[in-house]
Tab-separated table of C-alpha atoms in Angstrom:
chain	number	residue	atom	x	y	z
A	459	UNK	CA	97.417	-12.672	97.724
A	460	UNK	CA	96.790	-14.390	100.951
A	461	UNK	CA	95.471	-11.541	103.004
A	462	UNK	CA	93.334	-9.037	100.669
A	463	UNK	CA	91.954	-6.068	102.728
A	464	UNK	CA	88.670	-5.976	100.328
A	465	UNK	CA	89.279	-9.990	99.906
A	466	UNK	CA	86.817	-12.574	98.528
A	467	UNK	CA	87.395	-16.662	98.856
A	468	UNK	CA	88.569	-17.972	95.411
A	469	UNK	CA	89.581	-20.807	94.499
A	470	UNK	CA	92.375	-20.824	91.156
A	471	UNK	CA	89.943	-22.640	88.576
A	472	UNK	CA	92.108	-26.201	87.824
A	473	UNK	CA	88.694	-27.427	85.557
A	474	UNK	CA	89.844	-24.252	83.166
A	475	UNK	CA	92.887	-25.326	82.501
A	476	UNK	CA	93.646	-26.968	78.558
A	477	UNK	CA	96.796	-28.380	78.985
A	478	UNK	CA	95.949	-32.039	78.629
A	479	UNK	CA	99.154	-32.945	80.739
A	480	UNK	CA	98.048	-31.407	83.873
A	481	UNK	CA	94.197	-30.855	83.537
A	482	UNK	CA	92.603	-33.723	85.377
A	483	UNK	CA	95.164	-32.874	88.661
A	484	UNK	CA	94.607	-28.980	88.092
A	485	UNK	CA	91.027	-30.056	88.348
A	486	UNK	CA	91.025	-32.446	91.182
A	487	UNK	CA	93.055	-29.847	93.094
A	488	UNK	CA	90.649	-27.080	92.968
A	489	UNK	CA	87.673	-29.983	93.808
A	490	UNK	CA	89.761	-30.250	97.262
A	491	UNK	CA	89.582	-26.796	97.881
A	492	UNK	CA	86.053	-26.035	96.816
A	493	UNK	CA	84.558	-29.427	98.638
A	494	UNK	CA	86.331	-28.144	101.423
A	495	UNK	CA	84.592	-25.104	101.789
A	496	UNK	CA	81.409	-26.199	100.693
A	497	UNK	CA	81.231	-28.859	103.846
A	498	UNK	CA	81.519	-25.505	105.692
A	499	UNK	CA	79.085	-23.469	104.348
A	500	UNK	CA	81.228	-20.962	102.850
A	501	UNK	CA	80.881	-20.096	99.567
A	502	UNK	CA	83.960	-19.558	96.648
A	503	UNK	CA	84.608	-17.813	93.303
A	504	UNK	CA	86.681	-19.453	90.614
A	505	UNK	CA	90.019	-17.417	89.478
A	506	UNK	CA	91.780	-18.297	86.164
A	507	UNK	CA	95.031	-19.210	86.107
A	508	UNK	CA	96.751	-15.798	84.453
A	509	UNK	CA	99.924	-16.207	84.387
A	510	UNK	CA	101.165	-13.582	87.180
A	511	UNK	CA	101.767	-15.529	89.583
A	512	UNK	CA	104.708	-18.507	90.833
A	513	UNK	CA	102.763	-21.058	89.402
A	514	UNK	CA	102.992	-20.264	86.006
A	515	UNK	CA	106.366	-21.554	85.004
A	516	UNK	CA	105.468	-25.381	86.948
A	517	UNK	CA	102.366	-25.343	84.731
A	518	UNK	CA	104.461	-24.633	82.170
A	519	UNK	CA	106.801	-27.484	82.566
A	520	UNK	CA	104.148	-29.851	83.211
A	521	UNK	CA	103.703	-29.859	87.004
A	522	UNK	CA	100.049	-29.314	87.940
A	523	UNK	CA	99.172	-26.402	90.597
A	524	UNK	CA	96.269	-24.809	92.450
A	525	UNK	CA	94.857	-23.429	95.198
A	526	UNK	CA	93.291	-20.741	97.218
A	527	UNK	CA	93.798	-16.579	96.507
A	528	UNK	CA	91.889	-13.549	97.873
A	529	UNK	CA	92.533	-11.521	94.931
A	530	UNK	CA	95.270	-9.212	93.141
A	531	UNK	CA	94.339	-6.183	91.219
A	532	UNK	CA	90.585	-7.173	90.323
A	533	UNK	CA	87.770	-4.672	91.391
A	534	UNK	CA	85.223	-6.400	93.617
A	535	UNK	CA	81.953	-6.844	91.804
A	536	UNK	CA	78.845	-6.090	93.670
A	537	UNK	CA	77.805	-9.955	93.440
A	538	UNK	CA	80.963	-10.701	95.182
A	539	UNK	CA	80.658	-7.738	98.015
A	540	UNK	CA	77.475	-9.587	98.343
A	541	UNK	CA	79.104	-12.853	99.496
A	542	UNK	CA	82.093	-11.902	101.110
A	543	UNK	CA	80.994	-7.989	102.214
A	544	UNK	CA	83.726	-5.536	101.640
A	545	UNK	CA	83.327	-2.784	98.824
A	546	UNK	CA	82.136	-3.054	95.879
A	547	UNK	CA	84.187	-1.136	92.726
A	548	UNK	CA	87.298	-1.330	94.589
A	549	UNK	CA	90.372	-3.152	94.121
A	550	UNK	CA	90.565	-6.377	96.061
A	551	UNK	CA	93.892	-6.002	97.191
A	552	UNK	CA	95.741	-2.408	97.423
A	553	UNK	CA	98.904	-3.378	98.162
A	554	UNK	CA	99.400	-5.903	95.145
A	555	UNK	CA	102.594	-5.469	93.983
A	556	UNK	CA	103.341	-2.129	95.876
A	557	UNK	CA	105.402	-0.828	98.292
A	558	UNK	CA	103.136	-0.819	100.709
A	559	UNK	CA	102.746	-5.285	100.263
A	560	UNK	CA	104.685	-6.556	103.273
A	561	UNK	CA	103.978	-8.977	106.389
A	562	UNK	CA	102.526	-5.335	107.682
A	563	UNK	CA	99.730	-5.516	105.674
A	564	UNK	CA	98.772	-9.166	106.475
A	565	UNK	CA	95.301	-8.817	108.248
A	566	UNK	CA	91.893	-9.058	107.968
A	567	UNK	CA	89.014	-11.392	107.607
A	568	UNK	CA	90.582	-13.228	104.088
A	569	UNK	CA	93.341	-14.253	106.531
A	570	UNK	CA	90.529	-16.104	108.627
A	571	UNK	CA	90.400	-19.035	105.952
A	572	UNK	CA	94.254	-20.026	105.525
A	573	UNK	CA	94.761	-20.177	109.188
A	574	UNK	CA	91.987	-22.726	109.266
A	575	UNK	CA	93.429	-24.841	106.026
A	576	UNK	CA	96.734	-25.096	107.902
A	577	UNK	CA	95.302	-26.703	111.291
């Protein structure tokens, strides 16, 4: 969910979050991320926490989480083509959960904005 083909730059929405245990670091985590690419100019979507994903059961026990995604299954809205180009009514990433989701299929412009977080 780092490398979506039809990607856009979200940010997993911490200030959504209920659990009063974990809510103000859920929140200050997704500030980091979304301050962070707002000093650059580049703009971000908010994803809800679902579930689906590894940070479910530390939530679950308590441990805050967040960070960044390019998408899973969603179909790319027209607004967000708009922002981050791509298609619009298409799936932002293909290979979620498929065969076909291996280092392989690592490429593309969503890549672009990890490789600058880690340096």
């Amino acid at each position: 969910m780092i490398a979506s083909p039809n990607y856009v730059r979200g940010v997993w929405d911490g200030h959504s979050v209920t659990d009063e245990r974990i809510s103000k670091q859920t929140s200050v985590i997704a500030s980091v991320f979304e301050d962070y690419f707002a000093s650059l100019g580049l703009p971000t979507i908010p994803f809800k926490f679902n579930g689906r994903s590894d940070f479910a059961p530390f939530m679950e026990a308590g441990i805050p989480a967040g960070g960044v995604i390019t998408g899973e299954d969603e179909i790319k809205s027209t607004e967000e083509a708009e922002l981050f180009g791509g298609i619009a009514g298409m799936v932002l990433d293909p290979n979620y959960h498929q065969s076909t989701d291996t280092v392989q299929a690592l490429r593309g412009p969503g890549m672009h904005f990890f490789i600058i977080l880690q340096f």
